[in-house]
Structures are given as structure tokens and as C-alpha cells.
Amino acid sequence: MTPQQKIEILQTLIHIKSVNAHETDVADYLASLFAPYPQAQIEKVPFAPGRDNLVVTIGNPAGPQLGLSGHMDVVAAGDETAWTHPPFGGEIVDGRLFGRGASDMKSGLAAIVITMLEFLEQGTSLAGSLRLLATVGEETGEYGAATLTDAGYADHLAGAEPSGLDQVVYTARGVIDYKVVSTGVASHSAQPENGVNAIDNLMKFYNAVGPLMAKYTKTDPVLGGLLHNVDLISGGEQVNSIPAHAELMANMRTIPAYPNQIIYDELEALIDRLNQEPGVQLELSYSYPEEAILGDPQAPLVRLAKQISDDVCQHETQIVGSGGANDGAEFLRAKADFTSIEIGPGSDTSHQVDEYIELDDYLQAIAFYETLVPAFFAQIGQSSKRQ
Ligand SMILES: [Zn+2]
């Protein structure tokens, strides 16, 4: 494939508005690229209408397995008039390609797809099975990865999130987003004894939860400490009515020292305790929590990714942790003995206006993955022979 063809694939992906939905349009386009190769097994794994994950498998099914993952959704463009280059235009100026997803992460997705297409085109014989895991809904909860994990698609995994090629992410924070709904009884504020103030009761939770989470003082040497923030709060109808409804939402960033279950137990015990008080009616729910990824900086896949990125890109690659959760956490659920890394092309403009990718970085990422895959299979093959 020529560099121009590789760039056109990325531009086509940018043109598809897969903003927190419509990933099937991306999946269909990617599937069409693999269609000329009968040896590629193409499967769509539905999550919801219009939201299909795509799984493409090539190589030797009897050998070791490596997954290459990327998400097909992007975050909203926001105020499109604030963009100098239209968010779905894929314009190229001075070696930079602009558009929503240029960094996070249609360039990474295109890089792993093109890696596989070039193996097919060149008839490269792979010692193992290489699997594209193109997911839906990463930006809002990794539920595509959850669907694929439940369907049994997880293996060793290299994700192409925009770490920049000079960083390999091997450990990541987890996430717990939770919501507390307080239900009271409305009454005229002149007769508060006839009502139950839902805001007052929600505040009991709010005041207790901060000190409770502050007890978790362990810090991870790479990721830092546990983070807990109440980020949304609402309640009440009007100023002369006792409020019957109030709610808050909080975001937690967890670390491997504290598995999510510890936090769930703590939150649920607090809710139960408060619900014993007269009139208090609080309800707790979670949306798409993710476990932190412990990871091992010495794992073969981590070391290999660093070494190859150093060689291919002529820079010093750092082995780092990530403050954000990613699909790797979801895939990790499936296996105990499992390494997950993230390394992919990107710039510091992800989720921003005038998001872009340097075309040189994008093309280098393809070269990186094309070197990593056979090297990984060779290394895994050797270590299994030694055993
Ligand atoms: Zn991303």
C-alpha cells in the first residue's frame, strides 16, 4: 500500500461521524477493506442497533494469539464553528491531518487495520493468530470490549490508544462512576413537617462519603492515589417546595491496590446505614465500572514494544501508567495470565478542537505494528518451547 492510500483510509474514517454511536458504519467500511482476502475471517458482534463491534482474524489459528484493539467511536466535536479545520473533513495542512478522532483514535485504528491488510497483501506467513478487535462505545464505558470479552475474544492485547509512540502504557487506573438518588416527599415549605427533604438526605451521603474515601491512602508508585470527585448534583423543583428528588454523580479513579469490590462494599454499607435513619431513601447505581490494570513492566510484550518503538522511531520509549481507563481493563477480565499494553500514534489534542495527527507519526505507527506482531509471535513461540 502506498503512503497516499494509507492516508486516504484514515481520511475516510474521519469522514464517518461515529460520535458515541454509528460504529457500524466504521465496521462496514473496515470489513470492506478485508473483503478481497478470503483467508480473513470477518465477524460483526452486535452491541446495539447501529453499534457493531468488528472482529477480523488472520494468520495461523494453531499458534499463539495476539489481539490488536482500537475503538471506532469518537467524542462529540462540540462547537463546530470553533474548529479551523472542519471536524469531519480530514484536511491535511503542513503534514498534519485534522479531524475528530485524528488522535483518539482513528489513526491508531487505521494503523492496526493497515498492518493486517499489508500482511495479507504481501502474503506474510504469521506464526500465530492475529485478531483485530474494533470496539464500540469506548469513550463512554468500554461496553464494546465488554461484549467481546463476554463472547470470548480476549487474548494478549496491544491497543492503539494515543499514548504517543514514545510511551508504552502497561498499567491503568480503573473507573467507578456512581449515582445516588435521594427520594423524599414534597410539601409546601411552610409545612416541612409534612414532607421529607430529599436534598437534606442526599447531603448526609455527600458529607459522609468524602471522609470515607479519604481513608484509602495507599498510593500506586506509577498511578498515584485513589481519586473521588462528586461532579454533578441536582435536586428540588422550586424555592417554596420541600424537594422530593435530589441526585448526585461521582467519578472515581481506582488503583490496583483497591479492587473495585472494596469500594462497592464501602459505598453500599454507607447507603444501608443512612437508609436506617427515618425518612432517608437513597439508591445507589453504577455505570460501566472498570477495574484498574496492574500490569507488569517486565512482561515480554511490554519490553518488546519498547524495544521495537525505540528501533523503528529512533527515540527513547517510556514505560508508563495511564490515568484513564481503556478497553484493556475489559479484556483483562477474561484471563489471569494476560498482558495488555497501549501504544499508538497521537497528539495532545485528543477530545479538543482542531484535533490532529502528524502524518509521519501515523505512518511510523504502521511500521511499528508491522514489526511488533511477528516479533511477538517469535518470542512467545520461543518461551513456550522452553517450558
Ligand atoms: Zn480513546
Short mmCIF file of C-alpha atoms and ligand atoms in Angstrom, two decimals:
data_model
loop_
_atom_site.label_atom_id
_atom_site.label_comp_id
_atom_site.label_asym_id
_atom_site.label_seq_id
_atom_site.Cartn_x
_atom_site.Cartn_y
_atom_site.Cartn_z
CA MET A 1 0.00 0.00 0.00
CA THR A 2 1.33 3.46 -0.78
CA PRO A 3 1.54 6.16 1.93
CA GLN A 4 -1.16 8.01 -0.01
CA GLN A 5 -3.52 5.02 0.22
CA LYS A 6 -2.84 4.73 3.94
CA ILE A 7 -3.70 8.38 4.42
CA GLU A 8 -6.89 8.02 2.39
CA ILE A 9 -8.07 5.20 4.65
CA LEU A 10 -7.63 7.48 7.66
CA GLN A 11 -9.44 10.32 5.90
CA THR A 12 -12.36 8.04 5.10
CA LEU A 13 -12.57 7.02 8.77
CA ILE A 14 -12.57 10.67 9.86
CA HIS A 15 -15.45 11.38 7.44
CA ILE A 16 -17.65 8.83 9.27
CA LYS A 17 -19.38 10.59 12.17
CA SER A 18 -19.19 7.80 14.73
CA VAL A 19 -19.84 10.19 17.62
CA ASN A 20 -20.68 7.93 20.58
CA ALA A 21 -22.75 5.80 18.15
CA HIS A 22 -22.99 4.66 14.48
CA GLU A 23 -19.90 2.45 14.81
CA THR A 24 -21.47 0.02 12.34
CA ASP A 25 -20.62 2.48 9.55
CA VAL A 26 -16.97 2.25 10.58
CA ALA A 27 -17.18 -1.54 10.94
CA ASP A 28 -18.72 -1.91 7.48
CA TYR A 29 -16.01 0.23 5.90
CA LEU A 30 -13.22 -1.69 7.62
CA ALA A 31 -14.84 -5.02 6.72
CA SER A 32 -14.94 -3.90 3.07
CA LEU A 33 -11.15 -3.45 3.15
CA PHE A 34 -10.71 -7.06 4.26
CA ALA A 35 -13.33 -8.43 1.85
CA PRO A 36 -10.83 -9.16 -1.00
CA TYR A 37 -8.98 -11.62 1.25
CA PRO A 38 -10.93 -14.87 1.74
CA GLN A 39 -8.42 -16.00 4.40
CA ALA A 40 -9.55 -13.15 6.69
CA GLN A 41 -12.38 -14.22 8.99
CA ILE A 42 -14.70 -11.27 9.42
CA GLU A 43 -17.31 -11.20 12.16
CA LYS A 44 -19.57 -8.45 13.37
CA VAL A 45 -20.52 -8.72 17.03
CA PRO A 46 -23.56 -6.57 17.77
CA PHE A 47 -23.85 -4.48 20.90
CA ALA A 48 -26.95 -2.47 19.93
CA PRO A 49 -28.65 -1.39 16.67
CA GLY A 50 -26.10 0.54 14.59
CA ARG A 51 -23.38 -0.39 17.02
CA ASP A 52 -21.49 -3.46 15.87
CA ASN A 53 -18.04 -4.46 17.06
CA LEU A 54 -15.82 -5.84 14.32
CA VAL A 55 -13.53 -8.84 14.75
CA VAL A 56 -11.17 -9.86 11.95
CA THR A 57 -8.84 -12.83 12.38
CA ILE A 58 -5.89 -13.75 10.16
CA GLY A 59 -2.81 -15.93 10.47
CA ASN A 60 -2.24 -19.35 11.96
CA PRO A 61 -5.08 -20.46 14.24
CA ALA A 62 -2.86 -23.14 15.81
CA GLY A 63 -0.30 -20.60 17.01
CA PRO A 64 -0.28 -18.06 19.85
CA GLN A 65 -2.86 -15.29 19.75
CA LEU A 66 -2.45 -11.54 19.73
CA GLY A 67 -5.29 -9.04 19.70
CA LEU A 68 -4.90 -5.57 18.23
CA SER A 69 -7.59 -3.30 19.59
CA GLY A 70 -8.98 0.09 18.76
CA HIS A 71 -12.27 1.80 19.35
CA MET A 72 -14.40 3.09 16.50
CA ASP A 73 -16.31 5.79 18.41
CA VAL A 74 -15.19 9.37 18.88
CA VAL A 75 -16.31 12.08 21.29
CA ALA A 76 -18.52 14.92 20.08
CA ALA A 77 -16.98 17.72 18.04
CA GLY A 78 -18.55 20.39 20.27
CA ASP A 79 -18.95 23.81 18.69
CA GLU A 80 -18.02 23.07 15.08
CA THR A 81 -17.58 26.77 14.30
CA ALA A 82 -14.69 26.84 16.76
CA TRP A 83 -12.73 24.47 14.50
CA THR A 84 -10.34 25.99 11.97
CA HIS A 85 -10.48 22.70 10.04
CA PRO A 86 -13.93 21.04 9.85
CA PRO A 87 -14.09 18.19 12.38
CA PHE A 88 -15.12 15.52 9.86
CA GLY A 89 -13.18 16.91 6.90
CA GLY A 90 -9.86 15.13 7.32
CA GLU A 91 -7.98 18.15 5.94
CA ILE A 92 -4.22 17.97 5.66
CA VAL A 93 -2.14 21.07 6.34
CA ASP A 94 1.66 21.09 6.81
CA GLY A 95 1.88 17.35 7.40
CA ARG A 96 -0.96 17.26 9.92
CA LEU A 97 -4.29 15.58 9.34
CA PHE A 98 -7.13 17.31 11.21
CA GLY A 99 -10.44 15.93 12.45
CA ARG A 100 -12.31 14.43 15.37
CA GLY A 101 -10.63 11.11 16.07
CA ALA A 102 -7.41 12.01 14.23
CA SER A 103 -5.60 11.39 17.51
CA ASP A 104 -8.16 9.44 19.62
CA MET A 105 -8.09 7.10 17.90
CA LYS A 106 -8.90 6.63 14.25
CA SER A 107 -5.21 6.96 13.36
CA GLY A 108 -4.38 4.10 15.74
CA LEU A 109 -7.33 2.08 14.46
CA ALA A 110 -6.28 2.65 10.85
CA ALA A 111 -2.68 1.72 11.72
CA ILE A 112 -3.61 -1.71 13.11
CA VAL A 113 -6.05 -2.36 10.27
CA ILE A 114 -3.42 -1.45 7.64
CA THR A 115 -0.87 -3.64 9.43
CA MET A 116 -3.18 -6.60 8.93
CA LEU A 117 -4.06 -5.62 5.34
CA GLU A 118 -0.38 -5.42 4.43
CA PHE A 119 0.31 -8.85 5.94
CA LEU A 120 -2.49 -10.17 3.73
CA GLU A 121 -1.38 -8.24 0.66
CA GLN A 122 2.22 -9.38 1.00
CA GLY A 123 1.28 -12.97 1.87
CA THR A 124 3.24 -12.72 5.15
CA SER A 125 3.18 -16.05 6.93
CA LEU A 126 2.30 -15.42 10.58
CA ALA A 127 3.28 -17.93 13.25
CA GLY A 128 0.22 -17.02 15.29
CA SER A 129 -3.30 -15.80 15.06
CA LEU A 130 -3.73 -12.05 14.77
CA ARG A 131 -7.07 -10.59 15.65
CA LEU A 132 -8.46 -7.11 15.11
CA LEU A 133 -10.83 -6.09 17.92
CA ALA A 134 -12.54 -2.91 16.79
CA THR A 135 -14.89 -1.84 19.55
CA VAL A 136 -17.90 0.39 20.11
CA GLY A 137 -18.55 2.77 22.98
CA GLU A 138 -15.05 3.05 24.42
CA GLU A 139 -15.39 6.74 25.20
CA THR A 140 -18.49 6.20 27.29
CA GLY A 141 -17.76 2.95 29.09
CA GLU A 142 -15.83 0.25 27.20
CA TYR A 143 -19.05 -1.68 26.58
CA GLY A 144 -17.91 -2.92 23.19
CA ALA A 145 -14.90 -4.50 24.82
CA ALA A 146 -17.24 -5.96 27.44
CA THR A 147 -19.35 -7.53 24.69
CA LEU A 148 -16.26 -9.04 23.06
CA THR A 149 -14.88 -10.29 26.36
CA ASP A 150 -18.17 -11.98 27.14
CA ALA A 151 -18.06 -13.57 23.68
CA GLY A 152 -14.56 -14.91 24.43
CA TYR A 153 -12.44 -12.78 22.13
CA ALA A 154 -9.72 -11.66 24.53
CA ASP A 155 -6.07 -12.66 24.14
CA HIS A 156 -2.77 -10.91 24.70
CA LEU A 157 -3.57 -7.44 23.66
CA ALA A 158 -1.93 -4.42 22.12
CA GLY A 159 -4.25 -1.45 21.96
CA ALA A 160 -3.54 1.54 19.76
CA GLU A 161 -4.80 4.30 22.08
CA PRO A 162 -2.93 7.57 21.53
CA SER A 163 -0.14 7.17 24.04
CA GLY A 164 2.26 8.61 21.51
CA LEU A 165 4.70 6.05 20.14
CA ASP A 166 7.26 7.10 22.73
CA GLN A 167 5.12 5.68 25.57
CA VAL A 168 4.00 2.14 26.31
CA VAL A 169 1.16 2.01 28.81
CA TYR A 170 1.17 -1.21 30.84
CA THR A 171 -0.89 -0.21 33.89
CA ALA A 172 -4.02 1.91 34.12
CA ARG A 173 -6.42 3.31 36.64
CA GLY A 174 -9.88 1.83 36.89
CA VAL A 175 -13.10 3.82 36.94
CA ILE A 176 -16.24 3.79 39.03
CA ASP A 177 -18.96 6.24 38.04
CA TYR A 178 -21.80 6.07 40.51
CA LYS A 179 -25.09 7.84 41.08
CA VAL A 180 -27.06 8.33 44.29
CA VAL A 181 -30.73 9.20 44.04
CA SER A 182 -32.48 10.56 47.11
CA THR A 183 -36.26 10.29 47.23
CA GLY A 184 -38.25 12.43 49.65
CA VAL A 185 -41.79 13.71 49.96
CA ALA A 186 -42.80 17.09 48.53
CA SER A 187 -44.70 19.55 50.68
CA HIS A 188 -45.14 23.27 50.99
CA SER A 189 -42.05 24.75 52.56
CA ALA A 190 -44.31 26.40 55.17
CA GLN A 191 -45.17 22.89 56.40
CA PRO A 192 -41.89 21.00 56.20
CA GLU A 193 -43.18 18.51 58.80
CA ASN A 194 -45.48 17.12 56.06
CA GLY A 195 -42.58 16.41 53.73
CA VAL A 196 -39.18 14.74 53.58
CA ASN A 197 -36.37 16.88 52.23
CA ALA A 198 -34.53 14.84 49.60
CA ILE A 199 -31.67 17.37 49.41
CA ASP A 200 -31.01 17.22 53.16
CA ASN A 201 -30.84 13.44 52.94
CA LEU A 202 -28.58 13.47 49.90
CA MET A 203 -26.25 15.81 51.80
CA LYS A 204 -25.91 13.20 54.54
CA PHE A 205 -24.38 10.93 51.94
CA TYR A 206 -22.28 13.72 50.43
CA ASN A 207 -20.86 14.72 53.80
CA ALA A 208 -20.05 11.14 54.79
CA VAL A 209 -18.58 9.82 51.55
CA GLY A 210 -15.62 12.20 51.28
CA PRO A 211 -14.06 11.27 54.64
CA LEU A 212 -14.84 7.61 53.96
CA MET A 213 -12.87 7.60 50.68
CA ALA A 214 -10.08 9.65 52.23
CA LYS A 215 -9.31 6.58 54.39
CA TYR A 216 -7.91 4.87 51.29
CA THR A 217 -4.46 6.35 51.46
CA LYS A 218 -2.33 3.81 49.57
CA THR A 219 -0.68 5.26 46.52
CA ASP A 220 0.48 3.43 43.45
CA PRO A 221 4.08 4.30 42.51
CA VAL A 222 3.07 4.89 38.89
CA LEU A 223 -0.62 5.84 39.00
CA GLY A 224 -0.84 7.77 42.28
CA GLY A 225 -3.71 7.61 44.77
CA LEU A 226 -7.40 6.83 44.66
CA LEU A 227 -9.43 9.76 43.29
CA HIS A 228 -13.01 10.53 44.25
CA ASN A 229 -14.95 13.53 42.97
CA VAL A 230 -18.63 14.41 43.10
CA ASP A 231 -19.08 16.11 39.72
CA LEU A 232 -22.84 16.53 39.26
CA ILE A 233 -25.56 17.39 41.71
CA SER A 234 -29.17 18.40 41.22
CA GLY A 235 -32.44 18.49 43.11
CA GLY A 236 -35.55 20.36 44.03
CA GLU A 237 -38.34 21.90 41.97
CA GLN A 238 -38.90 25.40 43.25
CA VAL A 239 -37.91 27.60 46.15
CA ASN A 240 -41.08 27.22 48.23
CA SER A 241 -41.41 23.41 47.96
CA ILE A 242 -39.72 20.78 50.06
CA PRO A 243 -37.78 18.79 47.43
CA ALA A 244 -38.89 15.24 46.70
CA HIS A 245 -35.93 14.41 44.49
CA ALA A 246 -32.20 15.02 44.53
CA GLU A 247 -29.29 13.20 42.98
CA LEU A 248 -25.56 13.32 42.57
CA MET A 249 -23.00 11.62 40.37
CA ALA A 250 -19.41 10.95 41.26
CA ASN A 251 -16.39 9.74 39.35
CA MET A 252 -13.75 7.59 40.98
CA ARG A 253 -10.37 6.64 39.54
CA THR A 254 -9.16 3.49 41.22
CA ILE A 255 -5.75 1.86 41.52
CA PRO A 256 -4.78 -1.83 41.55
CA ALA A 257 -4.28 -1.78 45.34
CA TYR A 258 -8.03 -1.33 45.71
CA PRO A 259 -10.12 -3.73 43.64
CA ASN A 260 -13.47 -2.17 42.80
CA GLN A 261 -15.33 -4.58 45.08
CA ILE A 262 -13.80 -2.89 48.15
CA ILE A 263 -15.26 0.40 47.02
CA TYR A 264 -18.65 -1.09 46.18
CA ASP A 265 -18.81 -2.66 49.66
CA GLU A 266 -17.92 0.65 51.30
CA LEU A 267 -20.46 2.69 49.32
CA GLU A 268 -23.21 0.11 49.81
CA ALA A 269 -22.58 -0.09 53.58
CA LEU A 270 -22.84 3.69 53.82
CA ILE A 271 -26.11 3.73 51.87
CA ASP A 272 -27.53 0.93 54.04
CA ARG A 273 -26.52 2.77 57.21
CA LEU A 274 -28.10 6.06 56.10
CA ASN A 275 -31.26 4.31 54.93
CA GLN A 276 -31.81 3.15 58.55
CA GLU A 277 -32.44 6.78 59.51
CA PRO A 278 -36.09 7.90 59.48
CA GLY A 279 -37.22 9.27 56.13
CA VAL A 280 -33.97 8.60 54.32
CA GLN A 281 -34.36 6.79 51.00
CA LEU A 282 -31.17 6.63 48.97
CA GLU A 283 -30.49 4.44 45.97
CA LEU A 284 -27.04 3.71 44.53
CA SER A 285 -26.22 2.64 40.96
CA TYR A 286 -23.09 2.30 38.83
CA SER A 287 -22.46 2.81 35.14
CA TYR A 288 -19.85 0.68 33.38
CA PRO A 289 -17.20 0.40 36.08
CA GLU A 290 -13.72 -0.74 35.10
CA GLU A 291 -11.05 -2.44 37.18
CA ALA A 292 -7.58 -0.95 37.35
CA ILE A 293 -4.93 -2.83 35.35
CA LEU A 294 -1.99 -3.90 37.47
CA GLY A 295 0.31 -4.93 34.63
CA ASP A 296 3.97 -5.92 34.76
CA PRO A 297 6.57 -3.54 33.31
CA GLN A 298 8.83 -6.56 32.69
CA ALA A 299 6.25 -8.58 30.72
CA PRO A 300 7.62 -9.73 27.33
CA LEU A 301 5.04 -7.77 25.33
CA VAL A 302 5.87 -4.57 27.22
CA ARG A 303 9.64 -4.95 26.78
CA LEU A 304 9.26 -5.89 23.14
CA ALA A 305 7.01 -2.92 22.36
CA LYS A 306 9.53 -0.56 23.94
CA GLN A 307 12.47 -2.07 22.09
CA ILE A 308 10.73 -2.03 18.71
CA SER A 309 9.43 1.51 19.16
CA ASP A 310 12.96 2.62 20.12
CA ASP A 311 14.34 0.99 16.96
CA VAL A 312 11.63 1.94 14.47
CA CYS A 313 11.11 5.51 15.67
CA GLN A 314 14.65 6.26 16.86
CA HIS A 315 13.56 7.59 20.24
CA GLU A 316 13.60 6.53 23.89
CA THR A 317 10.25 4.93 24.72
CA GLN A 318 8.98 5.31 28.27
CA ILE A 319 7.11 2.53 30.08
CA VAL A 320 4.25 4.31 31.86
CA GLY A 321 0.87 4.08 33.58
CA SER A 322 -2.35 5.69 32.41
CA GLY A 323 -4.71 7.85 34.42
CA GLY A 324 -7.63 6.88 32.23
CA ALA A 325 -9.34 3.54 31.87
CA ASN A 326 -9.32 1.82 28.50
CA ASP A 327 -10.63 -1.25 26.72
CA GLY A 328 -7.70 -3.27 28.10
CA ALA A 329 -9.37 -3.39 31.51
CA GLU A 330 -12.42 -5.02 29.99
CA PHE A 331 -10.41 -7.55 28.02
CA LEU A 332 -8.36 -8.26 31.16
CA ARG A 333 -11.46 -9.62 32.91
CA ALA A 334 -11.23 -12.73 30.77
CA LYS A 335 -7.81 -14.07 31.71
CA ALA A 336 -5.48 -14.23 34.66
CA ASP A 337 -2.31 -14.65 32.61
CA PHE A 338 -2.71 -11.79 30.24
CA THR A 339 -0.67 -8.79 29.19
CA SER A 340 -2.32 -5.69 27.85
CA ILE A 341 -0.47 -2.68 26.53
CA GLU A 342 -1.49 0.52 24.87
CA ILE A 343 0.78 2.19 22.35
CA GLY A 344 -0.41 4.22 19.42
CA PRO A 345 0.01 7.39 17.43
CA GLY A 346 -1.47 10.55 18.91
CA SER A 347 -1.03 14.19 19.76
CA ASP A 348 -2.04 16.14 22.85
CA THR A 349 -5.17 17.37 21.02
CA SER A 350 -7.41 14.36 21.77
CA HIS A 351 -11.01 15.43 22.55
CA GLN A 352 -10.10 19.05 21.64
CA VAL A 353 -10.93 21.50 18.89
CA ASP A 354 -8.65 21.05 15.83
CA GLU A 355 -7.61 17.57 16.88
CA TYR A 356 -4.83 16.35 14.61
CA ILE A 357 -2.26 13.66 13.96
CA GLU A 358 1.18 14.18 12.45
CA LEU A 359 1.15 12.06 9.28
CA ASP A 360 4.73 10.96 9.98
CA ASP A 361 3.63 9.57 13.36
CA TYR A 362 0.72 7.79 11.76
CA LEU A 363 2.90 6.13 9.11
CA GLN A 364 5.53 5.26 11.72
CA ALA A 365 2.86 3.56 13.83
CA ILE A 366 2.11 1.22 10.94
CA ALA A 367 5.80 0.33 10.66
CA PHE A 368 5.89 -0.23 14.43
CA TYR A 369 2.96 -2.65 14.43
CA GLU A 370 4.22 -4.47 11.34
CA THR A 371 7.46 -5.16 13.25
CA LEU A 372 5.86 -5.91 16.63
CA VAL A 373 3.48 -8.64 15.50
CA PRO A 374 5.98 -11.15 14.01
CA ALA A 375 8.46 -10.39 16.81
CA PHE A 376 5.82 -11.13 19.44
CA PHE A 377 4.88 -14.43 17.82
CA ALA A 378 8.56 -15.40 17.59
CA GLN A 379 9.14 -14.56 21.25
CA ILE A 380 6.00 -16.28 22.56
CA GLY A 381 6.84 -19.32 20.40
CA GLN A 382 10.33 -19.48 21.92
CA SER A 383 9.16 -19.15 25.50
CA SER A 384 6.58 -21.93 25.05
CA LYS A 385 9.31 -24.19 23.60
CA ARG A 386 11.46 -23.56 26.68
CA GLN A 387 8.70 -24.67 29.04
ZN ZN B 1 -9.56 6.58 23.03
#
